[in-house]
Structures are given as structure tokens and as C-alpha cells.
């Protein structure tokens, strides 16, 4: 009899502790959820790149070596491309979420909004070379050794006038 009672108490306590560990699901919980966004592997299979994106806020681009413990987190990174030879990673860097939200709330013109940047990193190294005010970039699929970066226009025109450049 004591054995049955003891087993019953253990089962009841374990069921209660399992129920106590679960948090209720409500709308405020959703904001803390993150998702894995874009995913990329290098051609040689040595590197993986993936984005961890929150519901709202700044995401992180993660560079992970599949042959060692090397891991680098690149704040606000997205649109990553690994060079064909597997030596470089080129990616875009979003402006801070708070800065973009503030600019939208102030109803700034598109040319006054915060601009993206581009980061270039040699895989396995920690240094990042960054270029500001970037519209886009392209890398060749087969060749290596170069990247084309399209910068935003920084030339300001006077009101009602046109931009001109002397040659």
C-alpha cells in the first residue's frame, strides 16, 4: 500500500512540476521570437552564414566555420555573399532599427533616411572593412578578386536647381 501511495505521489509531483515550467503563450511573447533568415554555404563547404532576425529590431548575421570553432556575429548584417574561392564574405549592413524608425516618424525624405553600408571580411579573420552610404553590391559568380559597389549619391542640389559637375 505504501509503495502504491509513494508511486502516486511521485507521479503527481512530476506532473505538477512539468506543468509549472510551461509559460503561457500570449501576444507579448511573440516579440521575443527570433527566426533564422537567409542561409548560405561556401562553395567548398567550409563556411556557413545565416541570419538571426527578431520580430522587431536589429538582426545578426552569423559566420560559422564548419571545420573549426570559429564563429563571428555581424550585427545588422544581411544579404551575404561568399566569394567563389571561399576567402571573403561581402554583406550589407542595415542602419540601426531605432534610427530608421525615428526617421520614418519624422517623415524624412528618402534621401535623408539612414543608408546601408557594406562590410567585407576575410574569412577566419576578425577585421571588417566597411563602406558607408551603399545602394547595392555585386560579386562575380566564377571570378574572384573584385566586388562592385554602387554608392548612394551624396551630391546635394540647391533648391530648384540641378546638379552640375565640372570636367
PDB file of C-alpha atoms in Angstrom:
ATOM      1  CA  UNK A   1       0.000   0.000   0.000  1.00  0.00           C
ATOM      2  CA  UNK A   2       2.781   2.414   0.890  1.00  0.00           C
ATOM      3  CA  UNK A   3       4.543   1.591  -2.347  1.00  0.00           C
ATOM      4  CA  UNK A   4       1.440   2.465  -4.407  1.00  0.00           C
ATOM      5  CA  UNK A   5       0.923   5.691  -2.475  1.00  0.00           C
ATOM      6  CA  UNK A   6       4.585   6.654  -2.951  1.00  0.00           C
ATOM      7  CA  UNK A   7       4.398   5.995  -6.721  1.00  0.00           C
ATOM      8  CA  UNK A   8       1.191   8.018  -6.947  1.00  0.00           C
ATOM      9  CA  UNK A   9       2.786  10.987  -5.121  1.00  0.00           C
ATOM     10  CA  UNK A  10       5.885  10.869  -7.332  1.00  0.00           C
ATOM     11  CA  UNK A  11       3.759  10.799 -10.491  1.00  0.00           C
ATOM     12  CA  UNK A  12       1.568  13.655  -9.237  1.00  0.00           C
ATOM     13  CA  UNK A  13       4.546  15.818  -8.239  1.00  0.00           C
ATOM     14  CA  UNK A  14       6.352  15.234 -11.531  1.00  0.00           C
ATOM     15  CA  UNK A  15       3.196  16.134 -13.485  1.00  0.00           C
ATOM     16  CA  UNK A  16       2.785  19.313 -11.429  1.00  0.00           C
ATOM     17  CA  UNK A  17       6.414  20.332 -11.929  1.00  0.00           C
ATOM     18  CA  UNK A  18       6.126  19.764 -15.690  1.00  0.00           C
ATOM     19  CA  UNK A  19       3.026  21.951 -15.818  1.00  0.00           C
ATOM     20  CA  UNK A  20       4.681  24.662 -13.719  1.00  0.00           C
ATOM     21  CA  UNK A  21       7.587  25.006 -16.189  1.00  0.00           C
ATOM     22  CA  UNK A  22       5.428  25.918 -19.167  1.00  0.00           C
ATOM     23  CA  UNK A  23       4.844  29.612 -19.746  1.00  0.00           C
ATOM     24  CA  UNK A  24       1.504  30.779 -21.070  1.00  0.00           C
ATOM     25  CA  UNK A  25       1.505  31.836 -24.703  1.00  0.00           C
ATOM     26  CA  UNK A  26       0.259  35.402 -25.214  1.00  0.00           C
ATOM     27  CA  UNK A  27       0.881  38.304 -27.597  1.00  0.00           C
ATOM     28  CA  UNK A  28       3.802  39.788 -25.669  1.00  0.00           C
ATOM     29  CA  UNK A  29       5.767  36.559 -26.084  1.00  0.00           C
ATOM     30  CA  UNK A  30       5.804  36.908 -29.889  1.00  0.00           C
ATOM     31  CA  UNK A  31       8.104  39.940 -29.765  1.00  0.00           C
ATOM     32  CA  UNK A  32      10.868  37.808 -28.254  1.00  0.00           C
ATOM     33  CA  UNK A  33      10.750  35.199 -31.002  1.00  0.00           C
ATOM     34  CA  UNK A  34      13.589  35.043 -33.475  1.00  0.00           C
ATOM     35  CA  UNK A  35      13.833  33.268 -36.796  1.00  0.00           C
ATOM     36  CA  UNK A  36      16.648  32.035 -38.953  1.00  0.00           C
ATOM     37  CA  UNK A  37      16.559  34.111 -42.109  1.00  0.00           C
ATOM     38  CA  UNK A  38      18.850  33.738 -45.079  1.00  0.00           C
ATOM     39  CA  UNK A  39      21.248  30.801 -45.197  1.00  0.00           C
ATOM     40  CA  UNK A  40      24.376  30.411 -47.341  1.00  0.00           C
ATOM     41  CA  UNK A  41      27.159  27.846 -47.646  1.00  0.00           C
ATOM     42  CA  UNK A  42      30.540  28.431 -49.257  1.00  0.00           C
ATOM     43  CA  UNK A  43      31.332  26.513 -52.452  1.00  0.00           C
ATOM     44  CA  UNK A  44      33.942  24.402 -50.645  1.00  0.00           C
ATOM     45  CA  UNK A  45      31.588  23.675 -47.731  1.00  0.00           C
ATOM     46  CA  UNK A  46      33.883  25.164 -45.088  1.00  0.00           C
ATOM     47  CA  UNK A  47      31.710  28.147 -44.125  1.00  0.00           C
ATOM     48  CA  UNK A  48      28.066  28.692 -43.240  1.00  0.00           C
ATOM     49  CA  UNK A  49      26.375  32.070 -42.979  1.00  0.00           C
ATOM     50  CA  UNK A  50      22.901  32.598 -41.552  1.00  0.00           C
ATOM     51  CA  UNK A  51      20.850  35.489 -40.227  1.00  0.00           C
ATOM     52  CA  UNK A  52      19.057  35.549 -36.881  1.00  0.00           C
ATOM     53  CA  UNK A  53      16.193  38.009 -37.216  1.00  0.00           C
ATOM     54  CA  UNK A  54      13.974  39.203 -34.344  1.00  0.00           C
ATOM     55  CA  UNK A  55      10.339  40.158 -34.895  1.00  0.00           C
ATOM     56  CA  UNK A  56      11.305  43.800 -34.396  1.00  0.00           C
ATOM     57  CA  UNK A  57      14.760  45.258 -34.019  1.00  0.00           C
ATOM     58  CA  UNK A  58      18.281  44.671 -35.254  1.00  0.00           C
ATOM     59  CA  UNK A  59      19.190  41.216 -36.512  1.00  0.00           C
ATOM     60  CA  UNK A  60      22.549  39.464 -36.570  1.00  0.00           C
ATOM     61  CA  UNK A  61      24.429  37.765 -39.387  1.00  0.00           C
ATOM     62  CA  UNK A  62      26.393  34.768 -38.102  1.00  0.00           C
ATOM     63  CA  UNK A  63      29.529  33.500 -39.850  1.00  0.00           C
ATOM     64  CA  UNK A  64      30.369  29.951 -38.725  1.00  0.00           C
ATOM     65  CA  UNK A  65      33.319  27.785 -39.738  1.00  0.00           C
ATOM     66  CA  UNK A  66      32.258  24.187 -40.306  1.00  0.00           C
ATOM     67  CA  UNK A  67      35.837  22.942 -39.799  1.00  0.00           C
ATOM     68  CA  UNK A  68      36.706  24.723 -36.536  1.00  0.00           C
ATOM     69  CA  UNK A  69      35.167  26.584 -33.603  1.00  0.00           C
ATOM     70  CA  UNK A  70      35.462  29.985 -35.323  1.00  0.00           C
ATOM     71  CA  UNK A  71      32.242  31.992 -35.131  1.00  0.00           C
ATOM     72  CA  UNK A  72      31.703  35.687 -35.766  1.00  0.00           C
ATOM     73  CA  UNK A  73      28.492  37.631 -35.242  1.00  0.00           C
ATOM     74  CA  UNK A  74      27.992  40.620 -37.517  1.00  0.00           C
ATOM     75  CA  UNK A  75      25.351  42.991 -36.098  1.00  0.00           C
ATOM     76  CA  UNK A  76      22.637  44.168 -38.526  1.00  0.00           C
ATOM     77  CA  UNK A  77      24.166  42.174 -41.399  1.00  0.00           C
ATOM     78  CA  UNK A  78      22.145  40.731 -44.297  1.00  0.00           C
ATOM     79  CA  UNK A  79      22.456  39.837 -47.985  1.00  0.00           C
ATOM     80  CA  UNK A  80      25.713  37.931 -47.509  1.00  0.00           C
ATOM     81  CA  UNK A  81      27.697  36.562 -50.445  1.00  0.00           C
ATOM     82  CA  UNK A  82      30.743  34.325 -50.060  1.00  0.00           C
ATOM     83  CA  UNK A  83      33.369  34.672 -52.794  1.00  0.00           C
ATOM     84  CA  UNK A  84      33.784  31.757 -55.198  1.00  0.00           C
ATOM     85  CA  UNK A  85      37.205  30.879 -53.760  1.00  0.00           C
ATOM     86  CA  UNK A  86      35.803  30.918 -50.202  1.00  0.00           C
ATOM     87  CA  UNK A  87      38.155  33.600 -48.899  1.00  0.00           C
ATOM     88  CA  UNK A  88      35.861  36.615 -48.478  1.00  0.00           C
ATOM     89  CA  UNK A  89      32.390  37.426 -47.233  1.00  0.00           C
ATOM     90  CA  UNK A  90      30.665  40.568 -48.503  1.00  0.00           C
ATOM     91  CA  UNK A  91      27.436  41.645 -46.822  1.00  0.00           C
ATOM     92  CA  UNK A  92      25.179  44.652 -46.367  1.00  0.00           C
ATOM     93  CA  UNK A  93      24.727  46.345 -43.004  1.00  0.00           C
ATOM     94  CA  UNK A  94      21.338  47.846 -42.180  1.00  0.00           C
ATOM     95  CA  UNK A  95      21.156  51.129 -40.284  1.00  0.00           C
ATOM     96  CA  UNK A  96      20.077  50.864 -36.656  1.00  0.00           C
ATOM     97  CA  UNK A  97      16.393  49.945 -36.385  1.00  0.00           C
ATOM     98  CA  UNK A  98      15.785  52.788 -33.922  1.00  0.00           C
ATOM     99  CA  UNK A  99      17.346  55.352 -36.301  1.00  0.00           C
ATOM    100  CA  UNK A 100      15.185  54.189 -39.222  1.00  0.00           C
ATOM    101  CA  UNK A 101      12.057  54.207 -37.059  1.00  0.00           C
ATOM    102  CA  UNK A 102      12.827  57.711 -35.801  1.00  0.00           C
ATOM    103  CA  UNK A 103      13.419  58.971 -39.358  1.00  0.00           C
ATOM    104  CA  UNK A 104      10.099  57.464 -40.500  1.00  0.00           C
ATOM    105  CA  UNK A 105       8.275  59.059 -37.573  1.00  0.00           C
ATOM    106  CA  UNK A 106       9.770  62.429 -38.518  1.00  0.00           C
ATOM    107  CA  UNK A 107       8.649  61.759 -42.128  1.00  0.00           C
ATOM    108  CA  UNK A 108      12.070  62.437 -43.582  1.00  0.00           C
ATOM    109  CA  UNK A 109      12.586  62.361 -47.334  1.00  0.00           C
ATOM    110  CA  UNK A 110      14.083  59.161 -48.805  1.00  0.00           C
ATOM    111  CA  UNK A 111      17.431  60.858 -49.432  1.00  0.00           C
ATOM    112  CA  UNK A 112      17.592  61.881 -45.742  1.00  0.00           C
ATOM    113  CA  UNK A 113      16.886  58.376 -44.427  1.00  0.00           C
ATOM    114  CA  UNK A 114      19.769  56.365 -42.906  1.00  0.00           C
ATOM    115  CA  UNK A 115      21.622  54.396 -45.593  1.00  0.00           C
ATOM    116  CA  UNK A 116      23.007  50.866 -45.712  1.00  0.00           C
ATOM    117  CA  UNK A 117      26.697  50.046 -45.553  1.00  0.00           C
ATOM    118  CA  UNK A 118      28.750  47.172 -46.952  1.00  0.00           C
ATOM    119  CA  UNK A 119      31.153  45.059 -44.931  1.00  0.00           C
ATOM    120  CA  UNK A 120      33.939  42.891 -46.349  1.00  0.00           C
ATOM    121  CA  UNK A 121      35.593  40.302 -44.147  1.00  0.00           C
ATOM    122  CA  UNK A 122      38.368  37.846 -44.901  1.00  0.00           C
ATOM    123  CA  UNK A 123      37.046  34.518 -43.673  1.00  0.00           C
ATOM    124  CA  UNK A 124      38.730  33.363 -40.488  1.00  0.00           C
ATOM    125  CA  UNK A 125      39.930  36.875 -39.620  1.00  0.00           C
ATOM    126  CA  UNK A 126      38.251  39.349 -37.299  1.00  0.00           C
ATOM    127  CA  UNK A 127      38.781  42.608 -39.172  1.00  0.00           C
ATOM    128  CA  UNK A 128      35.921  44.048 -41.218  1.00  0.00           C
ATOM    129  CA  UNK A 129      36.327  46.728 -43.891  1.00  0.00           C
ATOM    130  CA  UNK A 130      33.184  48.880 -44.114  1.00  0.00           C
ATOM    131  CA  UNK A 131      31.883  51.280 -46.753  1.00  0.00           C
ATOM    132  CA  UNK A 132      29.042  53.680 -45.892  1.00  0.00           C
ATOM    133  CA  UNK A 133      26.134  55.011 -47.983  1.00  0.00           C
ATOM    134  CA  UNK A 134      25.837  51.972 -50.237  1.00  0.00           C
ATOM    135  CA  UNK A 135      22.904  51.231 -52.519  1.00  0.00           C
ATOM    136  CA  UNK A 136      23.983  47.723 -53.629  1.00  0.00           C
ATOM    137  CA  UNK A 137      26.934  45.478 -54.435  1.00  0.00           C
ATOM    138  CA  UNK A 138      27.660  42.615 -56.824  1.00  0.00           C
ATOM    139  CA  UNK A 139      30.264  39.879 -56.888  1.00  0.00           C
ATOM    140  CA  UNK A 140      31.105  37.643 -59.836  1.00  0.00           C
ATOM    141  CA  UNK A 141      29.971  34.042 -59.599  1.00  0.00           C
ATOM    142  CA  UNK A 142      33.105  32.485 -61.117  1.00  0.00           C
ATOM    143  CA  UNK A 143      35.894  35.068 -60.993  1.00  0.00           C
ATOM    144  CA  UNK A 144      37.422  36.359 -57.798  1.00  0.00           C
ATOM    145  CA  UNK A 145      39.362  39.341 -56.638  1.00  0.00           C
ATOM    146  CA  UNK A 146      36.832  42.141 -57.046  1.00  0.00           C
ATOM    147  CA  UNK A 147      33.478  43.442 -55.899  1.00  0.00           C
ATOM    148  CA  UNK A 148      31.383  46.192 -57.499  1.00  0.00           C
ATOM    149  CA  UNK A 149      29.813  48.616 -55.018  1.00  0.00           C
ATOM    150  CA  UNK A 150      27.089  51.080 -56.050  1.00  0.00           C
ATOM    151  CA  UNK A 151      27.160  54.051 -53.684  1.00  0.00           C
ATOM    152  CA  UNK A 152      24.264  56.381 -52.926  1.00  0.00           C
ATOM    153  CA  UNK A 153      24.512  59.838 -54.442  1.00  0.00           C
ATOM    154  CA  UNK A 154      25.897  62.226 -51.841  1.00  0.00           C
ATOM    155  CA  UNK A 155      25.716  65.307 -54.038  1.00  0.00           C
ATOM    156  CA  UNK A 156      23.181  67.812 -52.769  1.00  0.00           C
ATOM    157  CA  UNK A 157      21.441  70.104 -55.217  1.00  0.00           C
ATOM    158  CA  UNK A 158      20.333  73.616 -54.348  1.00  0.00           C
ATOM    159  CA  UNK A 159      16.573  74.108 -54.178  1.00  0.00           C
ATOM    160  CA  UNK A 160      15.107  74.399 -57.650  1.00  0.00           C
ATOM    161  CA  UNK A 161      18.494  73.855 -59.302  1.00  0.00           C
ATOM    162  CA  UNK A 162      20.188  70.969 -60.992  1.00  0.00           C
ATOM    163  CA  UNK A 163      23.414  69.287 -60.062  1.00  0.00           C
ATOM    164  CA  UNK A 164      26.351  70.017 -62.316  1.00  0.00           C
ATOM    165  CA  UNK A 165      29.910  68.813 -62.346  1.00  0.00           C
ATOM    166  CA  UNK A 166      32.892  70.450 -63.998  1.00  0.00           C
ATOM    167  CA  UNK A 167      35.015  68.154 -66.105  1.00  0.00           C
TER     168      UNK A 167
END
